[in-house]
C-alpha cells in the first residue's frame, strides 16, 4: 500500500486543523447569532395591514392576537433566513479559505522540510557513491532540532572519514613496508639458486621459495591497488571500455585448454582513471578465465550503453553459483560459501578491487548466476562521458 509523503501528510494535517477550527468558529457564530435574533426589531408588517385599524381606533382582542401572531411569524422568518444565509455563505467562504489554506500549507510544509531534503540528499550521495565521506551538510539557520540533527550527522561523517582514511593509510603503508623484505628475500634466493656450487635440492627449494615470494608480492600489489582505488580520483580522462576490453583480451592470449572467448565490443565512453579501469577489466577477464570449466567452456565480454550508462559485462561458464552466495565474492579474502582463500587459486581480492574501482568512478557492480547453467555474469555500470 502506497503511503503519502511527509509533506502531503503535513499538508493534510494543516488543512484538517484549519477546517475543524473554521467549523467550530462557524458553529459558535451560529449559536450566538441565533440567540441575538430571538426578538428582532424592525420587522415589516405588510401582512398585518388588513387588520391594522385607522388612527384613533381601538383594537379588539381578536385583532390584537392576530397582529401578535403575524409579527412573531415575520420575526421567525427573518431569523431563519438570517441563520440560513449565515450557514450557506459561511460554509462557502470556509470552503474557499480552506482550499487556500491547504495550498499555503503545502508551500509551508515544503519549506519546513527543505533542510531534511538537504540531509537526505547528502546521505544518498554518500551511500550511492560510497566516496563522499568528506562531504558535509553544513546546514545554516537557527540552532533548532533540524540543525542539531544535521550537525550530529556531520560529526558522524567526520569520524567515519577519519576512520576510513586511517584504514587506507595503514594498508598502503603496511604494503609498502612489506615490499622491501620481499624484494630482499627474492634477491637472496636468486643468489643462492644461481651460485655455481648449488645442489639440485637447493635449486628446487629456491624455485619453491621464489614461487611463494612471487605470490606474496602479488598479494601486496593487490592490497596497494585496493587501497589506491578507494582513494579519491585525481586524474581523469576519456576512456573507451571497448578499447580497454579489446586490449586486455589481446594480452590474455590463448593458452592451453583455454576457453573460447567471444567479443561484443560497442563504444562505451567513460570519464575516469585509465590505469584503474584497465585493472578492473583485467580482474574480470582473469577471474572468468580462471574459474571456467576444465574444457569446452567459454567467456563472453561485451561493452556498450544500457539505460544511458556505459556498461562492461563479462560472462563465463563454470561451476554453479548459488544466488545467495554471490555477494560473498566481492568481499576481500573471501570465496564462495564463506571459504577463506588458500592454495593457489588467488587471494580473493580481484572482485573487491573491481567494486572499489567502480565506486571510485560513481558506478556499480552487479553479479548474478548465469542463466542456463553454471558460471557467472558480472556487469559494471559507469556514468557515461
Tab-separated table of C-alpha atoms in Angstrom:
chain	number	residue	atom	x	y	z
A	1	UNK	CA	0.000	0.000	0.000
A	2	UNK	CA	1.453	3.344	-1.065
A	3	UNK	CA	1.688	5.875	1.743
A	4	UNK	CA	1.535	9.633	1.448
A	5	UNK	CA	4.752	11.592	1.684
A	6	UNK	CA	5.555	13.531	4.826
A	7	UNK	CA	4.854	16.786	3.017
A	8	UNK	CA	1.412	15.571	1.944
A	9	UNK	CA	0.612	14.354	5.450
A	10	UNK	CA	1.663	17.659	6.997
A	11	UNK	CA	-0.458	19.493	4.428
A	12	UNK	CA	-3.464	17.333	5.285
A	13	UNK	CA	-2.882	17.964	8.981
A	14	UNK	CA	-2.637	21.732	8.431
A	15	UNK	CA	-5.739	21.760	6.234
A	16	UNK	CA	-7.672	19.472	8.573
A	17	UNK	CA	-6.895	21.570	11.643
A	18	UNK	CA	-7.881	24.750	9.815
A	19	UNK	CA	-11.120	23.178	8.604
A	20	UNK	CA	-12.025	21.934	12.093
A	21	UNK	CA	-11.248	25.346	13.585
A	22	UNK	CA	-13.388	27.015	10.909
A	23	UNK	CA	-16.298	24.650	11.548
A	24	UNK	CA	-16.093	25.310	15.291
A	25	UNK	CA	-15.999	29.063	14.666
A	26	UNK	CA	-18.976	28.837	12.312
A	27	UNK	CA	-20.943	26.785	14.848
A	28	UNK	CA	-20.203	29.234	17.676
A	29	UNK	CA	-21.164	32.161	15.459
A	30	UNK	CA	-24.406	30.395	14.513
A	31	UNK	CA	-25.335	29.881	18.167
A	32	UNK	CA	-24.531	33.482	19.106
A	33	UNK	CA	-26.478	34.914	16.147
A	34	UNK	CA	-29.412	32.647	16.924
A	35	UNK	CA	-29.526	33.913	20.488
A	36	UNK	CA	-29.225	37.547	19.481
A	37	UNK	CA	-32.025	37.298	16.874
A	38	UNK	CA	-34.592	35.769	19.184
A	39	UNK	CA	-36.518	39.123	19.329
A	40	UNK	CA	-35.526	41.043	16.170
A	41	UNK	CA	-36.582	44.625	15.608
A	42	UNK	CA	-37.699	46.487	12.543
A	43	UNK	CA	-39.872	43.681	11.097
A	44	UNK	CA	-42.053	44.689	8.143
A	45	UNK	CA	-45.748	44.459	8.987
A	46	UNK	CA	-47.183	44.492	5.498
A	47	UNK	CA	-49.062	41.232	6.265
A	48	UNK	CA	-50.743	42.966	9.184
A	49	UNK	CA	-52.201	45.872	7.172
A	50	UNK	CA	-55.652	44.284	6.720
A	51	UNK	CA	-56.176	44.246	10.453
A	52	UNK	CA	-54.415	47.479	11.404
A	53	UNK	CA	-57.154	49.921	12.373
A	54	UNK	CA	-57.336	53.533	11.464
A	55	UNK	CA	-55.701	56.017	13.811
A	56	UNK	CA	-57.695	56.519	16.929
A	57	UNK	CA	-59.456	53.169	16.531
A	58	UNK	CA	-59.109	50.720	19.396
A	59	UNK	CA	-58.164	47.082	18.566
A	60	UNK	CA	-60.351	44.299	19.651
A	61	UNK	CA	-58.913	41.283	21.474
A	62	UNK	CA	-59.082	39.073	18.393
A	63	UNK	CA	-57.381	41.668	16.206
A	64	UNK	CA	-54.546	42.162	18.720
A	65	UNK	CA	-53.900	38.428	18.862
A	66	UNK	CA	-53.813	38.162	15.061
A	67	UNK	CA	-51.399	41.080	14.902
A	68	UNK	CA	-49.134	39.451	17.504
A	69	UNK	CA	-49.070	36.157	15.560
A	70	UNK	CA	-48.251	37.913	12.298
A	71	UNK	CA	-45.390	39.834	13.920
A	72	UNK	CA	-43.988	36.657	15.555
A	73	UNK	CA	-44.117	34.798	12.256
A	74	UNK	CA	-42.299	37.632	10.500
A	75	UNK	CA	-39.678	37.592	13.239
A	76	UNK	CA	-39.188	33.818	12.929
A	77	UNK	CA	-38.916	34.040	9.136
A	78	UNK	CA	-36.344	36.791	9.353
A	79	UNK	CA	-34.307	34.856	11.911
A	80	UNK	CA	-34.440	31.631	9.886
A	81	UNK	CA	-33.386	33.468	6.747
A	82	UNK	CA	-30.520	35.136	8.605
A	83	UNK	CA	-29.293	31.833	10.074
A	84	UNK	CA	-29.643	30.068	6.712
A	85	UNK	CA	-27.640	32.796	4.977
A	86	UNK	CA	-25.010	32.541	7.726
A	87	UNK	CA	-24.648	28.785	7.230
A	88	UNK	CA	-24.607	28.785	3.429
A	89	UNK	CA	-22.451	31.864	2.879
A	90	UNK	CA	-20.192	30.990	5.805
A	91	UNK	CA	-19.809	27.405	4.549
A	92	UNK	CA	-18.882	28.590	1.045
A	93	UNK	CA	-16.388	31.085	2.439
A	94	UNK	CA	-14.935	28.408	4.742
A	95	UNK	CA	-14.517	26.018	1.817
A	96	UNK	CA	-12.726	28.601	-0.318
A	97	UNK	CA	-10.450	29.679	2.512
A	98	UNK	CA	-9.724	26.006	3.329
A	99	UNK	CA	-8.520	25.419	-0.239
A	100	UNK	CA	-6.253	28.453	0.040
A	101	UNK	CA	-5.049	27.246	3.444
A	102	UNK	CA	-4.206	23.794	2.043
A	103	UNK	CA	-2.231	25.405	-0.777
A	104	UNK	CA	-0.314	27.570	1.678
A	105	UNK	CA	0.127	24.521	3.926
A	106	UNK	CA	1.718	22.650	1.010
A	107	UNK	CA	4.170	25.507	0.436
A	108	UNK	CA	4.954	25.934	4.120
A	109	UNK	CA	5.450	22.183	4.601
A	110	UNK	CA	7.844	22.101	1.643
A	111	UNK	CA	9.827	24.986	3.064
A	112	UNK	CA	9.898	23.415	6.535
A	113	UNK	CA	11.112	20.087	5.101
A	114	UNK	CA	13.795	21.652	2.888
A	115	UNK	CA	16.568	21.057	5.476
A	116	UNK	CA	15.535	17.408	5.701
A	117	UNK	CA	15.760	17.144	1.906
A	118	UNK	CA	19.279	18.538	2.095
A	119	UNK	CA	20.244	15.976	4.752
A	120	UNK	CA	18.660	13.163	2.737
A	121	UNK	CA	20.410	14.261	-0.461
A	122	UNK	CA	23.803	14.279	1.246
A	123	UNK	CA	23.213	10.866	2.788
A	124	UNK	CA	22.067	9.455	-0.575
A	125	UNK	CA	25.144	10.783	-2.400
A	126	UNK	CA	27.385	9.205	0.208
A	127	UNK	CA	25.502	5.894	0.181
A	128	UNK	CA	25.319	5.588	-3.619
A	129	UNK	CA	28.753	6.899	-4.471
A	130	UNK	CA	30.478	5.443	-1.431
A	131	UNK	CA	33.159	8.129	-1.736
A	132	UNK	CA	31.641	11.286	-0.259
A	133	UNK	CA	32.597	10.908	3.399
A	134	UNK	CA	34.478	14.190	3.056
A	135	UNK	CA	31.202	15.944	2.222
A	136	UNK	CA	29.354	17.820	4.958
A	137	UNK	CA	25.827	19.201	5.237
A	138	UNK	CA	26.784	22.466	6.986
A	139	UNK	CA	23.136	23.376	7.422
A	140	UNK	CA	22.594	27.113	8.025
A	141	UNK	CA	19.828	28.576	10.149
A	142	UNK	CA	18.866	28.854	13.804
A	143	UNK	CA	20.028	26.173	16.268
A	144	UNK	CA	16.781	24.204	16.251
A	145	UNK	CA	16.112	20.439	16.209
A	146	UNK	CA	16.805	20.071	12.472
A	147	UNK	CA	20.074	21.989	12.765
A	148	UNK	CA	21.063	19.752	15.675
A	149	UNK	CA	20.320	16.664	13.564
A	150	UNK	CA	22.451	17.991	10.685
A	151	UNK	CA	25.349	18.849	12.995
A	152	UNK	CA	25.209	15.376	14.564
A	153	UNK	CA	25.236	13.830	11.094
A	154	UNK	CA	28.286	15.951	10.171
A	155	UNK	CA	30.107	14.793	13.305
A	156	UNK	CA	29.371	11.165	12.425
A	157	UNK	CA	30.699	11.695	8.881
A	158	UNK	CA	33.831	13.319	10.276
A	159	UNK	CA	34.578	10.330	12.492
A	160	UNK	CA	33.859	7.836	9.712
A	161	UNK	CA	36.048	9.775	7.295
A	162	UNK	CA	38.974	9.755	9.731
A	163	UNK	CA	38.468	6.065	10.427
A	164	UNK	CA	38.398	5.006	6.769
A	165	UNK	CA	41.330	7.259	5.895
A	166	UNK	CA	43.299	5.679	8.709
A	167	UNK	CA	42.498	2.191	7.450
A	168	UNK	CA	43.523	3.048	3.893
A	169	UNK	CA	46.763	4.641	5.066
A	170	UNK	CA	47.546	1.623	7.213
A	171	UNK	CA	47.007	-0.789	4.313
A	172	UNK	CA	49.082	1.325	1.944
A	173	UNK	CA	51.908	1.867	4.433
A	174	UNK	CA	51.987	-1.768	5.503
A	175	UNK	CA	52.039	-2.899	1.876
A	176	UNK	CA	54.898	-0.560	1.054
A	177	UNK	CA	56.860	-1.694	4.104
A	178	UNK	CA	56.405	-5.349	3.170
A	179	UNK	CA	57.725	-4.821	-0.326
A	180	UNK	CA	61.280	-4.239	0.878
A	181	UNK	CA	61.765	-7.546	2.753
A	182	UNK	CA	60.078	-9.429	-0.092
A	183	UNK	CA	62.461	-7.883	-2.608
A	184	UNK	CA	65.392	-8.734	-0.343
A	185	UNK	CA	64.177	-12.323	0.032
A	186	UNK	CA	63.887	-12.689	-3.738
A	187	UNK	CA	67.423	-11.388	-4.251
A	188	UNK	CA	68.907	-13.756	-1.640
A	189	UNK	CA	67.048	-16.761	-3.033
A	190	UNK	CA	68.085	-15.974	-6.595
A	191	UNK	CA	71.662	-15.561	-5.411
A	192	UNK	CA	71.590	-18.920	-3.646
A	193	UNK	CA	69.990	-20.681	-6.623
A	194	UNK	CA	72.405	-19.260	-9.210
A	195	UNK	CA	75.519	-19.976	-7.130
A	196	UNK	CA	77.846	-22.343	-9.023
A	197	UNK	CA	78.033	-24.923	-6.238
A	198	UNK	CA	74.303	-25.079	-5.522
A	199	UNK	CA	72.904	-28.600	-5.365
A	200	UNK	CA	69.753	-29.797	-7.107
A	201	UNK	CA	67.841	-29.816	-3.803
A	202	UNK	CA	68.829	-26.235	-3.167
A	203	UNK	CA	67.691	-25.249	-6.656
A	204	UNK	CA	64.298	-26.958	-6.212
A	205	UNK	CA	63.888	-25.354	-2.790
A	206	UNK	CA	64.843	-21.993	-4.258
A	207	UNK	CA	62.256	-22.305	-7.032
A	208	UNK	CA	59.582	-23.138	-4.475
A	209	UNK	CA	60.577	-20.191	-2.307
A	210	UNK	CA	60.603	-17.883	-5.343
A	211	UNK	CA	57.072	-19.020	-6.204
A	212	UNK	CA	55.922	-18.320	-2.647
A	213	UNK	CA	57.692	-14.965	-2.673
A	214	UNK	CA	56.062	-14.056	-6.002
A	215	UNK	CA	52.676	-14.976	-4.586
A	216	UNK	CA	53.260	-12.668	-1.642
A	217	UNK	CA	54.343	-9.872	-3.977
A	218	UNK	CA	51.128	-10.258	-5.961
A	219	UNK	CA	49.202	-10.093	-2.703
A	220	UNK	CA	50.945	-6.847	-1.766
A	221	UNK	CA	50.251	-5.397	-5.222
A	222	UNK	CA	46.597	-6.319	-4.853
A	223	UNK	CA	46.375	-4.632	-1.456
A	224	UNK	CA	48.035	-1.500	-2.806
A	225	UNK	CA	45.663	-1.403	-5.758
A	226	UNK	CA	42.697	-1.869	-3.423
A	227	UNK	CA	43.898	0.969	-1.208
A	228	UNK	CA	44.547	3.251	-4.206
A	229	UNK	CA	41.146	2.522	-5.741
A	230	UNK	CA	39.418	3.560	-2.511
A	231	UNK	CA	41.100	6.966	-2.559
A	232	UNK	CA	39.693	9.996	-4.299
A	233	UNK	CA	40.473	10.084	-8.023
A	234	UNK	CA	42.898	12.825	-9.028
A	235	UNK	CA	43.499	12.069	-12.729
A	236	UNK	CA	40.590	11.561	-15.116
A	237	UNK	CA	40.414	11.259	-18.883
A	238	UNK	CA	38.065	9.932	-21.547
A	239	UNK	CA	38.347	6.153	-21.816
A	240	UNK	CA	36.503	3.715	-24.074
A	241	UNK	CA	35.661	0.487	-22.254
A	242	UNK	CA	35.583	-1.292	-25.616
A	243	UNK	CA	39.242	-0.404	-26.264
A	244	UNK	CA	40.231	-1.480	-22.760
A	245	UNK	CA	38.427	-4.815	-23.074
A	246	UNK	CA	39.934	-5.456	-26.508
A	247	UNK	CA	43.443	-4.693	-25.210
A	248	UNK	CA	43.039	-6.888	-22.111
A	249	UNK	CA	41.715	-9.813	-24.161
A	250	UNK	CA	44.645	-9.495	-26.560
A	251	UNK	CA	47.072	-9.501	-23.645
A	252	UNK	CA	45.444	-12.572	-22.112
A	253	UNK	CA	46.156	-14.577	-25.249
A	254	UNK	CA	45.167	-18.198	-25.881
A	255	UNK	CA	46.657	-20.778	-23.563
A	256	UNK	CA	46.472	-24.490	-23.160
A	257	UNK	CA	42.879	-25.676	-22.916
A	258	UNK	CA	41.823	-22.038	-22.833
A	259	UNK	CA	38.076	-21.419	-23.079
A	260	UNK	CA	36.539	-19.858	-26.163
A	261	UNK	CA	36.393	-16.071	-25.928
A	262	UNK	CA	33.703	-14.021	-27.676
A	263	UNK	CA	33.697	-10.248	-28.008
A	264	UNK	CA	30.779	-7.866	-28.498
A	265	UNK	CA	32.511	-4.533	-28.058
A	266	UNK	CA	30.409	-1.467	-28.751
A	267	UNK	CA	31.704	2.028	-27.834
A	268	UNK	CA	31.220	2.859	-24.148
A	269	UNK	CA	32.940	6.103	-23.210
A	270	UNK	CA	33.580	6.922	-19.545
A	271	UNK	CA	35.494	9.620	-17.692
A	272	UNK	CA	37.973	8.140	-15.252
A	273	UNK	CA	41.427	6.796	-14.416
A	274	UNK	CA	42.682	4.620	-17.315
A	275	UNK	CA	45.034	2.581	-15.092
A	276	UNK	CA	42.344	1.668	-12.571
A	277	UNK	CA	39.786	0.951	-15.294
A	278	UNK	CA	42.263	-1.334	-17.045
A	279	UNK	CA	42.857	-3.151	-13.760
A	280	UNK	CA	39.090	-3.526	-13.342
A	281	UNK	CA	38.769	-5.078	-16.792
A	282	UNK	CA	41.807	-7.316	-16.281
A	283	UNK	CA	40.482	-8.670	-12.997
A	284	UNK	CA	37.108	-9.503	-14.530
A	285	UNK	CA	38.652	-11.290	-17.515
A	286	UNK	CA	41.202	-13.177	-15.424
A	287	UNK	CA	38.522	-14.194	-12.948
A	288	UNK	CA	36.326	-15.502	-15.796
A	289	UNK	CA	39.217	-17.448	-17.322
A	290	UNK	CA	40.416	-18.872	-14.004
A	291	UNK	CA	37.027	-20.084	-12.774
A	292	UNK	CA	35.940	-21.745	-16.006
A	293	UNK	CA	35.235	-25.328	-16.945
A	294	UNK	CA	38.226	-27.654	-17.374
A	295	UNK	CA	37.428	-27.901	-21.086
A	296	UNK	CA	34.815	-26.718	-23.509
A	297	UNK	CA	33.992	-23.542	-21.611
A	298	UNK	CA	33.624	-20.035	-22.947
A	299	UNK	CA	33.961	-16.421	-21.853
A	300	UNK	CA	31.881	-13.602	-23.300
A	301	UNK	CA	32.895	-9.942	-22.982
A	302	UNK	CA	30.572	-7.146	-24.115
A	303	UNK	CA	30.524	-3.370	-23.795
A	304	UNK	CA	28.024	-0.703	-24.755
A	305	UNK	CA	25.387	1.701	-23.490
A	306	UNK	CA	22.456	0.467	-21.421
A	307	UNK	CA	19.829	2.744	-19.873
A	308	UNK	CA	22.046	5.745	-20.523
A	309	UNK	CA	25.117	4.273	-18.762
A	310	UNK	CA	28.323	2.716	-20.050
A	311	UNK	CA	28.487	-0.976	-19.196
A	312	UNK	CA	31.042	-3.768	-19.271
A	313	UNK	CA	29.674	-7.303	-18.938
A	314	UNK	CA	31.738	-10.477	-18.547
A	315	UNK	CA	30.024	-13.888	-18.705
A	316	UNK	CA	31.640	-17.256	-18.242
A	317	UNK	CA	30.775	-20.893	-17.863
A	318	UNK	CA	31.875	-22.724	-14.766
A	319	UNK	CA	30.624	-24.226	-11.513
A	320	UNK	CA	27.092	-23.492	-10.383
A	321	UNK	CA	27.000	-20.393	-8.170
A	322	UNK	CA	24.145	-20.171	-5.628
A	323	UNK	CA	22.330	-16.869	-5.795
A	324	UNK	CA	22.607	-16.274	-2.051
A	325	UNK	CA	26.386	-16.696	-2.244
A	326	UNK	CA	27.096	-14.131	-4.957
A	327	UNK	CA	27.691	-11.188	-2.632
A	328	UNK	CA	30.430	-13.083	-0.785
A	329	UNK	CA	32.829	-12.990	-3.739
A	330	UNK	CA	33.029	-9.173	-3.527
A	331	UNK	CA	34.446	-9.272	-0.003
A	332	UNK	CA	38.244	-9.237	0.375
A	333	UNK	CA	39.881	-12.619	1.029
A	334	UNK	CA	36.582	-14.465	0.667
A	335	UNK	CA	35.330	-17.078	-1.787
A	336	UNK	CA	32.045	-18.813	-2.341
A	337	UNK	CA	30.287	-20.419	0.631
A	338	UNK	CA	32.309	-18.217	3.003
A	339	UNK	CA	35.538	-20.127	2.301
A	340	UNK	CA	38.722	-18.266	3.122
A	341	UNK	CA	41.367	-18.057	0.443
A	342	UNK	CA	44.130	-20.554	0.343
A	343	UNK	CA	46.147	-22.601	-2.041
A	344	UNK	CA	46.969	-21.377	-5.492
A	345	UNK	CA	43.616	-20.001	-6.646
A	346	UNK	CA	44.315	-16.368	-5.862
A	347	UNK	CA	43.745	-14.127	-2.876
A	348	UNK	CA	40.099	-13.158	-3.219
A	349	UNK	CA	40.956	-9.528	-3.992
A	350	UNK	CA	40.046	-9.440	-7.689
A	351	UNK	CA	36.354	-8.606	-7.437
A	352	UNK	CA	36.925	-6.488	-4.338
A	353	UNK	CA	39.197	-4.290	-6.449
A	354	UNK	CA	36.585	-4.275	-9.231
A	355	UNK	CA	33.896	-2.967	-6.863
A	356	UNK	CA	36.235	-0.395	-5.313
A	357	UNK	CA	37.286	0.951	-8.730
A	358	UNK	CA	33.660	1.087	-9.910
A	359	UNK	CA	32.599	3.013	-6.817
A	360	UNK	CA	35.533	5.386	-7.259
A	361	UNK	CA	34.065	6.261	-10.670
A	362	UNK	CA	30.498	6.639	-9.374
A	363	UNK	CA	29.410	3.273	-10.775
A	364	UNK	CA	28.097	-0.050	-9.568
A	365	UNK	CA	28.936	-3.727	-9.973
A	366	UNK	CA	26.310	-6.465	-10.021
A	367	UNK	CA	26.745	-10.210	-10.370
A	368	UNK	CA	24.248	-12.999	-10.847
A	369	UNK	CA	24.374	-16.702	-11.720
A	370	UNK	CA	24.333	-17.224	-15.462
A	371	UNK	CA	21.050	-18.425	-16.937
A	372	UNK	CA	21.053	-21.901	-18.408
A	373	UNK	CA	23.874	-23.456	-16.422
A	374	UNK	CA	26.812	-22.738	-14.177
A	375	UNK	CA	29.037	-19.727	-14.252
A	376	UNK	CA	28.604	-16.082	-13.516
A	377	UNK	CA	27.609	-12.837	-15.201
A	378	UNK	CA	29.241	-9.676	-13.837
A	379	UNK	CA	28.136	-6.234	-15.063
A	380	UNK	CA	29.922	-2.954	-14.366
A	381	UNK	CA	27.807	0.166	-14.901
A	382	UNK	CA	29.545	3.553	-15.032
A	383	UNK	CA	28.368	7.097	-15.785
A	384	UNK	CA	28.976	7.898	-19.458
A	385	UNK	CA	31.468	10.518	-20.519
